[in-house]
Amino acid sequence: MRLVLYYLMLLGSSYVISMYGPHESAQMTGDILLGGLFPIHFGVASKDQDLAARPESTQCVRFNFRGFRWLQAMIFAIDEINNSSMLLPNITLGYRIFDTCNTVSKALEATLSFVAQNKIDSLNLDEFCNCTDHIPSTIAVVGAAGSAVSTAVANLLGLFYIPQISYASSSRLLSNKNQYKSFMRTIPTDEYQATAMADIIEYFQWNWVIAVASDDDYGRPGIEKFEKEMEERDICIHLNELISQYFEDHEIQALADRIENSTAKVIVVFASGPDIEPLIKEMVRRNVSDRIWLASEAWASSSLIAKPEYLNVVAGTIGFALRAGCIPGFREFLQHVNPKRDSHNGFVREFWEETFNCYLEDSSRIQESGSTSFRPLCTGEEDITSVETPYLDYIHLRISYNVYVAVYSIAKALQDILTCTPGHGLFANNSCADIKKMEAWQVLKQLRHLNYTNSMGEKMHFDENADMAANYSIINWQRSAEDGSVLFKEVGYYNIHSKRGAKLFIDKTKILWNGFSSEVPFSNCSEDCEPGTRKSIIDSMPTCCFECTECSDGEYSNHKDASVCTKCPNDFWSNGNHTFCFLKEIEFLSWTEPFGIALAICAVIGVVLTAFVMGVFVRFRNTPVVKATNRELSYVLLFSLICCFSSSLIFIGEPQDWTCRVRQPAFGISFVLCISCILVKTNRVLLVFEAKIPTSLQRKWWGLNLQFLLVFLCTFVQVMICVVWLYNAPPSSYRNHDIDEIIFITCNEGSVMALGFLIGYTCLLAAICFFFAFKSRKLPENFTEAKFITFSMLIFFIVWISFIPAYFSTYGKFVSAVEVIAILASSFGMLACIFFNKIYIILFKPSRNTIEEDA
């Protein structure tokens, strides 16, 4: 009963193989069998299955010459290995290769045949039957091409731990080893490609692009990673679209409308050739030739798109191509293909018919069409080198080389199993697998630990995600000057292993944009902001869309597209165009400017006049006029006036810390000393005429000492105010930057309150003095000094009352000038009112210099 059950299972499984194994294949028996999945056709015919009858298998359409060359690369590699005495001696590799037609359904149909055969082998039927024609298990699969196809295949093969090595599936989702346990690849993941694309856009300073991705497991993850990279670089995607080769015409037209109406000139495409072809055709029909296409590796060298008739639209395309490799002898192998000799390869016949546009004898297509009138009969002896097809494009072997590497990687893993020494293996207890009875999972284990050097001297190994690292070449689509065909010009590279900022290299001199221009196209949402302006965000628009705003005064930008204007340093100011900063003009009340010179001359004149008056008083000290003015106090008064005039000179010149700390105390103490003397003199005159002071010599001496004591005490109060001020808040030199283009060097008084006390105390003494002088206005007519003192105090008050608003309403050097003018005006007022009348009498009217005149 058990024997019957196994027999039925064998029959059922054989039926499954025959049903699900596609009719056309390339097969060769061997001791160990490798599977292969290649897109020999670009797609399947669209057919509505209404299920009125048994569904028929869909027909593959549009022969893919590049896909056939990839298949040939696998066969070539297996032949090389079988003919090698060093690699897998006495072991023959066979193959079963199927056409995926670039669709998931066809790929799964082929994969089921691999899985079903392995399932039969797991039943171990050798004890029940002599299976001489038994097909061995498929221990590894090379393929598939598209990421979406590989994803579906990987889900199925992963259930049985059958190793799958893809040569062209770059979706980053396939790096997830928890989901795709047996998937490996010889192509770098899109994780790097998306970053490389963003780096190129940043390199050419584009910030406004269109993103188009195939609606599958290749396009969606790739464009998702690309979006993240763009966000990190503050680059905007205007349109983000999905596309498929199965889109209806109206969908393609609507997408073309959106692209044509967009202001973005750069179109980034993550898609395969068949998926992007409908859009390219529509753009060609509309003759939209002002766009730059940035192509992912899936279509960067696609023969579907790289056609001369499309060059008006796609010329100038920048694409990522895989590293080109060298396969010695492969060129001759490709040229020796022949339908009469290659009996193991069922695809050769169709390849021959499509290449020479003919039908071979007994072709299945003759039976299907019933006529050969539109195609001649092939002889099978045609010269393959006389026809130009992508099949013979062996100058830059990229995907073909990946296929070659994939096959050799499997062979190297098998060689490691063959040469394994017991006790040094990878399996339980360091055991080795038996190459005659090995299973697919053991090969998968060996592949994960693979590490070898290939014939080109390159280190080959799979990383922790079962990916094989590689670099990208950057190509530019140009028109050949010889025959007008598409020429893939290598213009740079992208090194995945270099540090950030050094990964990308592009020789811009080699690039032709739109097929003829060397000028980098403009693809920004807004025009560049010129130096002197900054970018200003527009409401409800992406950050890449902005308007240019002129930098404010005191700010500058010296490069295009500045995000912010830079504030000039404190000692600098922006020029009229706000493109650079210049050193501000420094201003203060200078000794060399006319205004400063005039004030200094006035101060010197004041000192000279005061010294002259003092000299006259000393010379005529015994005359009645001098005696009547209390000559001792007059000397002190004149000395204080010299100090007042001299203190004004400290306000001229560049303020230093020491001048700022000296000038206000010097002015304040000088004026208090001056007014104290006037106050004591006025008070003494008043007391004398009111007969309150005795006239004896002793009382007179005592009265003089008392007067000096009062002067000292009044001045001492001012001195203490200055000491407290200088101790707690000393004035200092200060650079005032409030005025745009000028730096005013002034004095920071430290404490405005202290300055107020200093001037306030001076004014208080002046008020008291004015009070006593005013009270003395009714003195005898001959005594006029009190009247002159009253006038001098009036002048003093007028000057200093006017000084307060003038001081607070001016700025810069004029603050010092106002105070100098106030000092000079009040000093001249006191000098003139108190002493000029007496000097006039002494020098010009000596007859009046009598006791009666000055009584």
XYZ file of C-alpha atoms in Angstrom, residues 203-838:
636
model
C 25.904 68.121 -7.102
C 24.189 69.923 -9.988
C 22.364 72.206 -7.520
C 18.883 71.179 -8.616
C 16.107 71.494 -6.042
C 12.907 70.930 -8.014
C 12.472 67.477 -9.549
C 9.875 64.946 -10.633
C 9.993 61.391 -9.271
C 8.532 58.476 -11.240
C 8.621 54.911 -9.934
C 7.325 51.583 -11.148
C 4.348 50.372 -9.154
C 6.104 47.301 -7.804
C 8.612 46.119 -5.206
C 11.450 47.692 -7.147
C 10.101 51.186 -7.728
C 8.192 51.896 -4.522
C 10.978 51.134 -1.991
C 13.576 52.818 -4.193
C 11.646 56.055 -4.515
C 10.758 55.954 -0.814
C 14.449 55.901 0.100
C 15.071 58.610 -2.502
C 12.431 60.832 -0.886
C 14.124 60.533 2.507
C 17.472 61.446 0.999
C 15.916 64.476 -0.686
C 14.335 65.646 2.561
C 17.716 65.518 4.285
C 19.117 67.767 1.560
C 16.131 70.183 1.521
C 15.395 69.315 -2.113
C 11.764 69.249 -3.220
C 9.882 66.729 -5.316
C 7.200 68.495 -7.329
C 5.485 65.372 -8.644
C 5.696 61.855 -7.252
C 4.152 59.393 -9.682
C 3.794 55.624 -10.119
C 3.874 53.932 -13.511
C 3.426 50.487 -15.002
C 3.702 48.913 -18.413
C 0.083 47.857 -17.976
C -1.272 51.404 -17.623
C -4.098 52.335 -19.951
C -3.434 54.949 -22.616
C -5.460 57.620 -20.850
C -3.411 57.076 -17.663
C -0.164 57.518 -19.556
C -1.490 60.655 -21.239
C -2.608 62.117 -17.916
C 0.837 61.444 -16.434
C 2.513 63.041 -19.460
C 0.250 66.088 -19.045
C 1.343 66.535 -15.435
C 4.997 66.192 -16.333
C 4.727 68.566 -19.295
C 2.959 71.199 -17.180
C 5.495 70.959 -14.368
C 8.234 73.555 -14.048
C 10.659 70.843 -12.901
C 13.063 69.877 -15.667
C 14.694 66.840 -14.046
C 12.798 63.533 -13.960
C 14.103 60.810 -11.654
C 12.892 57.363 -12.705
C 13.028 54.205 -10.591
C 11.591 51.693 -13.034
C 12.475 49.002 -15.516
C 12.605 49.544 -19.265
C 9.200 47.954 -19.990
C 7.518 50.044 -17.296
C 8.915 53.386 -18.444
C 8.597 52.679 -22.181
C 4.935 53.795 -22.535
C 5.727 57.162 -20.952
C 8.788 57.671 -23.151
C 6.739 56.907 -26.238
C 4.140 59.478 -25.229
C 6.812 62.098 -24.550
C 8.353 61.352 -27.955
C 4.949 61.748 -29.595
C 4.612 65.159 -27.934
C 8.271 66.016 -28.658
C 8.940 67.073 -25.039
C 12.685 67.491 -25.385
C 13.512 69.955 -22.608
C 13.667 67.420 -19.785
C 16.635 65.668 -18.216
C 16.086 62.045 -17.224
C 17.915 60.503 -14.297
C 17.793 56.750 -14.808
C 18.126 53.969 -12.272
C 20.236 50.988 -13.262
C 17.136 49.011 -14.277
C 16.733 51.067 -17.471
C 19.946 53.095 -17.680
C 21.106 50.950 -20.594
C 17.806 49.402 -21.645
C 17.561 48.549 -25.328
C 13.843 49.324 -25.161
C 14.522 52.996 -24.455
C 17.984 53.528 -25.947
C 16.730 53.821 -29.490
C 17.763 56.478 -32.023
C 14.133 57.450 -32.630
C 13.783 58.347 -28.917
C 16.957 60.426 -28.690
C 15.207 63.764 -29.202
C 13.595 63.172 -25.815
C 16.086 61.030 -23.866
C 19.405 62.409 -25.133
C 21.406 63.719 -22.199
C 20.001 61.128 -19.792
C 22.208 60.536 -16.757
C 22.102 56.896 -15.707
C 23.551 54.520 -13.165
C 25.212 51.524 -14.699
C 26.653 48.596 -12.851
C 30.348 47.975 -12.820
C 31.445 46.505 -16.125
C 33.321 43.244 -15.991
C 35.479 41.227 -18.312
C 34.486 37.719 -19.400
C 37.269 36.249 -21.564
C 35.972 34.241 -24.507
C 32.380 35.391 -24.070
C 32.396 37.432 -27.268
C 33.267 34.397 -29.397
C 30.709 32.314 -27.541
C 27.967 34.807 -28.391
C 28.965 34.877 -32.035
C 28.907 31.076 -32.377
C 25.284 30.686 -31.402
C 23.378 28.645 -33.998
C 19.935 26.997 -33.990
C 21.348 23.814 -35.504
C 24.086 23.339 -32.905
C 22.462 24.629 -29.698
C 19.988 21.851 -29.135
C 19.987 22.372 -25.368
C 18.789 25.952 -25.664
C 15.167 26.165 -26.757
C 15.305 29.952 -27.006
C 17.922 30.013 -29.762
C 15.365 29.351 -32.473
C 13.206 32.331 -31.525
C 16.342 34.457 -31.101
C 17.409 33.532 -34.649
C 14.000 34.313 -36.115
C 13.793 37.704 -34.344
C 17.349 38.621 -35.264
C 16.990 37.919 -38.998
C 13.207 38.532 -39.221
C 12.580 35.094 -40.683
C 11.105 31.715 -39.788
C 13.029 28.516 -39.261
C 11.736 25.341 -40.823
C 9.188 23.557 -38.620
C 8.824 26.708 -36.520
C 5.858 26.735 -34.192
C 5.040 30.218 -35.423
C 4.393 28.927 -38.955
C 1.805 26.590 -37.550
C 0.240 29.384 -35.487
C 0.095 31.967 -38.296
C -0.521 29.554 -41.147
C 1.510 31.719 -43.497
C 5.076 32.834 -44.009
C 4.344 35.420 -46.679
C 5.408 38.283 -44.513
C 8.674 36.602 -43.389
C 11.211 34.589 -45.385
C 12.491 31.203 -44.367
C 15.727 31.091 -42.376
C 18.588 28.892 -43.548
C 20.287 28.692 -40.173
C 23.552 29.759 -41.768
C 23.027 33.525 -41.494
C 25.936 35.625 -40.195
C 25.091 36.792 -36.686
C 27.761 39.513 -36.802
C 26.102 41.188 -39.780
C 23.126 42.330 -37.734
C 23.247 44.952 -34.957
C 21.266 43.910 -31.908
C 21.715 44.434 -28.143
C 22.681 40.766 -28.000
C 26.172 41.491 -29.346
C 26.683 44.623 -27.242
C 29.519 43.049 -25.284
C 31.626 46.209 -24.859
C 30.279 46.910 -21.372
C 29.204 43.672 -19.718
C 27.306 44.606 -16.601
C 24.316 42.360 -15.915
C 25.970 39.600 -17.952
C 28.979 39.842 -15.656
C 26.694 39.645 -12.603
C 25.232 36.417 -14.011
C 28.734 35.105 -14.580
C 29.704 35.955 -10.969
C 26.537 34.338 -9.620
C 27.254 31.018 -11.375
C 30.884 31.007 -10.259
C 29.832 31.801 -6.689
C 27.632 28.697 -6.656
C 30.466 26.658 -8.171
C 32.900 27.954 -5.542
C 30.468 26.999 -2.796
C 30.170 23.505 -4.273
C 33.952 23.326 -4.496
C 34.179 24.199 -0.791
C 31.745 21.385 -0.033
C 33.727 19.006 -2.243
C 37.051 19.840 -0.610
C 35.723 20.134 2.938
C 37.792 18.337 5.580
C 35.780 16.545 8.295
C 36.033 18.439 11.539
C 36.334 21.763 9.723
C 32.927 21.966 8.113
C 30.102 24.439 8.638
C 27.499 21.972 9.823
C 26.723 20.215 13.106
C 29.843 19.118 14.973
C 31.931 20.772 12.252
C 30.863 18.101 9.813
C 30.902 18.396 6.032
C 28.111 17.938 3.535
C 28.264 15.024 1.087
C 28.285 16.536 -2.397
C 26.540 13.425 -3.769
C 23.674 13.696 -1.294
C 23.723 17.367 -0.463
C 20.572 19.414 -0.198
C 19.812 22.985 -1.183
C 19.947 24.344 2.375
C 23.527 23.084 2.721
C 24.528 24.978 -0.397
C 22.830 28.074 1.025
C 24.868 27.726 4.226
C 28.079 27.418 2.223
C 27.206 30.462 0.086
C 26.715 32.623 3.168
C 30.301 31.892 4.179
C 31.714 32.236 0.683
C 34.916 34.207 0.271
C 37.092 33.888 -2.813
C 39.109 35.818 -5.364
C 37.866 35.676 -8.949
C 39.879 35.559 -12.164
C 40.045 39.378 -12.270
C 41.634 39.492 -8.810
C 38.498 40.842 -7.107
C 37.483 39.753 -3.616
C 34.033 38.204 -3.755
C 31.810 37.644 -0.730
C 28.258 38.246 0.449
C 27.693 40.610 3.363
C 25.366 40.097 6.324
C 22.368 40.933 4.118
C 23.545 38.489 1.436
C 24.324 41.411 -0.871
C 27.502 41.701 -2.896
C 28.955 45.195 -2.750
C 29.771 46.962 -5.988
C 30.204 50.454 -7.422
C 28.250 52.354 -10.047
C 29.420 53.904 -13.258
C 27.639 57.109 -14.259
C 26.779 57.224 -17.938
C 25.460 59.931 -20.230
C 23.267 59.116 -23.241
C 24.721 60.731 -26.344
C 24.118 60.435 -30.062
C 26.805 58.648 -32.011
C 28.315 60.857 -34.709
C 28.842 57.826 -36.947
C 25.419 56.220 -37.211
C 23.137 58.238 -34.919
C 22.745 55.381 -32.434
C 22.714 55.766 -28.667
C 26.161 55.996 -27.139
C 26.603 55.364 -23.406
C 29.404 57.737 -22.438
C 30.941 57.057 -19.025
C 31.232 60.424 -17.264
C 31.908 59.455 -13.658
C 31.478 56.915 -10.925
C 29.948 56.436 -7.505
C 32.106 54.624 -4.950
C 29.943 53.089 -2.250
C 32.870 52.504 0.109
C 34.296 56.028 0.090
C 33.585 58.438 2.889
C 30.670 60.824 2.633
C 31.418 63.701 0.301
C 33.980 61.705 -1.682
C 31.709 59.005 -3.098
C 30.672 60.885 -6.227
C 32.913 61.912 -9.093
C 31.605 63.479 -12.307
C 33.543 64.959 -15.195
C 31.113 67.655 -16.296
C 33.140 68.389 -19.412
C 32.137 65.014 -20.869
C 28.394 65.512 -20.440
C 26.124 66.628 -23.256
C 22.760 67.826 -21.979
C 19.766 67.205 -24.213
C 22.226 65.743 -26.684
C 24.112 68.912 -27.599
C 24.530 71.446 -24.750
C 27.368 71.616 -22.232
C 25.500 74.027 -19.966
C 23.919 72.440 -16.897
C 20.112 72.749 -17.165
C 18.165 74.755 -14.618
C 15.672 72.798 -12.541
C 14.826 74.937 -9.546
C 11.457 76.152 -8.362
C 12.705 79.735 -8.166
C 15.445 81.677 -9.867
C 18.710 81.956 -7.971
C 18.911 84.771 -5.473
C 21.811 87.046 -6.326
C 24.423 88.097 -3.755
C 23.013 90.801 -1.533
C 19.675 89.016 -1.198
C 18.324 86.045 0.725
C 15.674 83.427 0.151
C 12.293 84.228 1.651
C 9.727 81.430 1.943
C 6.430 81.857 0.120
C 3.346 80.871 2.110
C 1.695 77.550 1.162
C 4.616 76.676 -1.132
C 7.422 74.138 -0.640
C 10.610 75.398 0.908
C 12.351 75.174 -2.479
C 10.024 77.870 -3.806
C 11.024 81.273 -2.545
C 11.311 84.909 -3.415
C 14.455 86.966 -3.114
C 14.483 89.589 -0.372
C 17.173 92.237 -0.118
C 19.360 91.978 2.947
C 18.687 94.525 5.668
C 21.156 97.319 6.325
C 24.093 95.997 8.290
C 23.712 92.518 6.759
C 25.195 90.960 3.638
C 25.327 87.822 1.508
C 28.238 87.202 -0.831
C 26.984 84.102 -2.636
C 23.937 83.005 -4.576
C 20.888 81.454 -2.916
C 21.804 82.536 0.594
C 19.256 81.245 3.106
C 20.069 84.020 5.562
C 21.920 87.278 5.430
C 24.989 87.467 7.627
C 25.207 90.302 10.081
C 28.271 92.471 9.633
C 30.744 92.546 12.540
C 30.316 95.424 14.972
C 33.000 97.561 13.375
C 31.679 97.001 9.836
C 28.660 97.992 7.745
C 27.158 96.657 4.536
C 27.662 98.390 1.216
C 24.786 99.620 -0.928
C 24.329 96.250 -2.673
C 24.685 94.329 0.605
C 27.334 92.090 -0.962
C 30.158 92.821 1.488
C 30.958 94.794 4.628
C 33.291 97.743 4.882
C 34.966 99.222 7.932
C 32.785 101.863 9.558
C 34.020 105.431 9.792
C 35.144 106.234 13.324
C 34.030 109.625 14.643
C 34.755 111.623 17.790
C 35.384 115.267 18.592
C 38.804 115.392 16.999
C 41.625 117.870 17.436
C 42.003 118.045 13.671
C 38.452 118.836 12.595
C 37.365 122.512 12.310
C 34.790 122.267 15.078
C 37.274 120.723 17.497
C 39.914 123.259 16.569
C 37.483 126.150 17.165
C 36.490 124.848 20.577
C 40.117 124.280 21.530
C 41.027 127.819 20.455
C 38.172 129.220 22.548
C 39.343 127.227 25.552
C 42.930 128.421 25.111
C 41.703 132.015 24.738
C 39.766 131.587 27.957
C 42.857 130.276 29.756
C 44.990 133.131 28.367
C 42.439 135.812 29.285
C 42.025 134.388 32.765
C 45.796 134.223 33.218
C 46.012 137.803 31.940
C 43.421 138.956 34.485
C 45.271 137.128 37.228
C 48.502 138.810 36.140
C 46.819 142.233 36.248
C 45.402 141.502 39.691
C 48.786 140.433 40.996
C 50.457 143.465 39.437
C 47.866 145.878 40.898
C 47.128 143.865 44.042
C 47.471 146.912 46.323
C 45.074 149.116 44.415
C 41.616 149.797 45.840
C 39.779 147.906 43.118
C 41.725 144.702 43.700
C 41.526 144.988 47.458
C 37.798 145.590 47.311
C 37.264 142.268 45.424
C 38.804 140.215 48.233
C 41.969 139.538 46.277
C 42.780 136.215 48.006
C 39.465 134.723 46.958
C 39.808 136.377 43.548
C 43.094 134.537 43.021
C 41.399 131.253 43.868
C 38.442 132.182 41.667
C 40.720 132.996 38.728
C 42.620 129.741 39.270
C 39.333 127.804 39.234
C 38.313 129.549 35.986
C 41.629 128.474 34.432
C 40.748 124.943 35.542
C 37.260 125.300 34.024
C 38.629 126.401 30.661
C 41.304 123.697 30.796
C 38.805 120.951 31.696
C 36.977 121.588 28.412
C 40.108 120.496 26.508
C 39.792 116.986 28.008
C 36.513 116.586 26.111
C 38.342 116.992 22.758
C 40.214 114.073 21.139
C 39.557 110.318 21.035
C 38.018 109.290 24.325
C 40.167 106.963 26.384
C 39.260 105.312 29.645
C 41.413 107.730 31.631
C 40.055 110.856 29.876
C 36.492 109.645 30.428
C 37.205 109.254 34.155
C 38.960 112.609 34.485
C 36.869 115.003 32.416
C 33.590 115.089 34.361
C 35.237 115.268 37.823
C 37.641 117.966 36.548
C 34.753 119.970 35.162
C 32.599 119.456 38.264
C 35.265 120.218 40.855
C 36.519 123.276 38.900
C 33.040 124.763 38.650
C 32.198 124.058 42.302
C 35.467 125.689 43.364
C 34.634 128.675 41.180
C 31.056 129.041 42.392
C 32.090 128.433 46.023
C 34.438 131.395 45.783
C 31.716 133.549 44.242
C 29.244 132.384 46.914
C 31.612 133.258 49.789
C 32.429 136.634 48.185
C 28.767 137.482 47.736
C 27.898 136.399 51.242
C 30.793 138.437 52.690
C 29.742 141.580 50.796
C 26.207 141.178 52.033
C 27.304 140.711 55.633
C 29.721 143.644 55.462
C 27.111 146.066 54.235
C 24.643 144.832 56.798
C 27.318 145.587 59.461
C 27.351 142.028 60.845
C 31.133 141.567 60.674
C 33.487 143.618 62.981
C 36.206 145.626 61.236
C 39.115 144.947 63.594
C 42.219 143.238 62.151
C 41.730 140.154 64.298
C 38.166 139.635 63.140
C 39.176 140.298 59.587
C 41.876 137.558 59.750
C 39.441 135.157 61.248
C 36.937 135.995 58.559
C 39.431 135.153 55.759
C 40.162 131.745 57.214
C 36.491 131.100 57.587
C 35.956 131.985 53.907
C 38.609 129.511 52.764
C 37.140 126.898 55.046
C 33.705 127.372 53.460
C 35.228 127.134 49.966
C 37.044 123.970 50.978
C 33.937 122.380 52.492
C 31.782 123.149 49.464
C 34.445 121.777 47.115
C 35.036 118.721 49.328
C 31.421 117.640 48.901
C 31.883 117.644 45.120
C 35.163 115.754 45.494
C 33.406 113.059 47.534
C 30.653 112.760 44.913
C 33.346 112.187 42.291
C 35.217 109.654 44.452
C 32.072 107.616 45.072
C 31.210 107.804 41.373
C 34.652 106.690 40.211
C 34.707 103.858 42.728
C 31.269 102.375 42.046
C 30.672 103.095 38.354
C 33.737 104.557 36.690
C 33.165 106.017 33.207
C 34.886 104.290 30.282
C 35.429 104.672 26.569
C 32.522 103.309 24.543
C 32.030 102.550 20.862
C 28.512 103.497 19.853
C 27.288 101.397 16.902
C 23.758 102.762 16.827
C 24.410 104.835 13.731
C 24.573 102.669 10.597
C 27.825 103.575 8.903
C 29.616 105.367 11.737
C 31.168 104.305 15.013
C 30.973 107.114 17.547
C 33.616 106.792 20.216
C 32.107 108.376 23.276
C 32.283 108.074 27.002
C 29.943 105.814 28.875
C 29.432 107.856 31.998
C 28.943 104.749 34.092
C 26.162 106.262 36.166
C 23.790 108.917 34.878
C 22.642 109.436 38.441
C 26.170 110.300 39.553
C 26.484 112.783 36.691
C 23.153 114.252 37.755
C 24.397 114.640 41.336
C 27.567 116.326 40.096
C 25.750 118.871 37.908
C 22.884 119.181 40.376
C 25.184 120.051 43.254
C 26.919 122.627 41.068
C 23.579 124.186 40.152
C 22.517 124.163 43.811
C 25.526 126.237 44.792
C 24.890 128.511 41.830
C 21.291 128.983 42.966
C 22.397 129.899 46.490
C 24.957 132.258 45.067
C 22.284 133.802 42.835
C 20.063 134.200 45.875
C 22.700 136.136 47.836
C 23.663 138.213 44.802
C 20.035 139.061 44.162
C 19.635 140.010 47.815
C 22.577 142.412 47.434
C 20.982 144.318 44.542
C 20.059 147.294 46.859
C 23.642 147.913 47.965
C 25.126 151.377 47.407
C 25.258 152.456 43.798
C 29.027 152.485 43.670
C 29.271 148.819 44.632
C 28.338 146.972 41.491
C 30.062 143.600 42.031
C 26.903 141.990 43.368
C 25.054 142.975 40.229
C 27.743 141.510 37.993
C 27.691 138.291 40.033
C 23.918 138.178 39.553
C 24.372 138.525 35.789
C 27.074 135.812 35.765
C 24.776 133.425 37.640
C 21.929 134.231 35.261
C 24.214 133.371 32.355
C 25.245 130.200 34.177
C 21.638 129.108 34.661
C 20.625 129.937 31.102
C 23.578 127.927 29.747
C 23.068 124.856 31.906
C 19.299 124.802 31.651
C 19.727 124.861 27.869
C 22.426 122.189 28.202
C 20.095 119.505 29.603
C 17.764 119.096 26.573
C 20.645 119.670 24.161
C 22.707 116.944 25.897
C 19.972 114.331 25.689
C 18.873 115.185 22.144
C 22.297 114.937 20.515
C 24.438 111.904 19.840
C 27.988 110.942 19.075
C 30.661 113.578 19.103
C 28.089 116.345 19.473
C 27.405 115.273 23.049
C 30.944 116.219 23.986
C 30.706 119.393 21.889
C 27.540 120.520 23.700
C 29.184 120.075 27.080
C 32.345 121.911 25.944
C 30.218 124.800 24.689
C 28.348 124.908 28.002
C 31.587 124.900 29.975
C 33.123 127.626 27.820
C 29.977 129.786 27.748
C 29.453 129.696 31.505
C 33.172 130.206 32.163
C 33.386 133.198 29.818
C 30.210 134.570 31.372
C 31.660 134.475 34.868
C 35.035 135.806 33.727
C 33.515 138.693 31.821
C 30.838 139.685 34.335
C 33.034 139.531 37.401
C 36.437 140.732 36.156
C 36.287 142.633 32.852
C 34.807 145.774 34.440
C 37.585 145.830 37.031
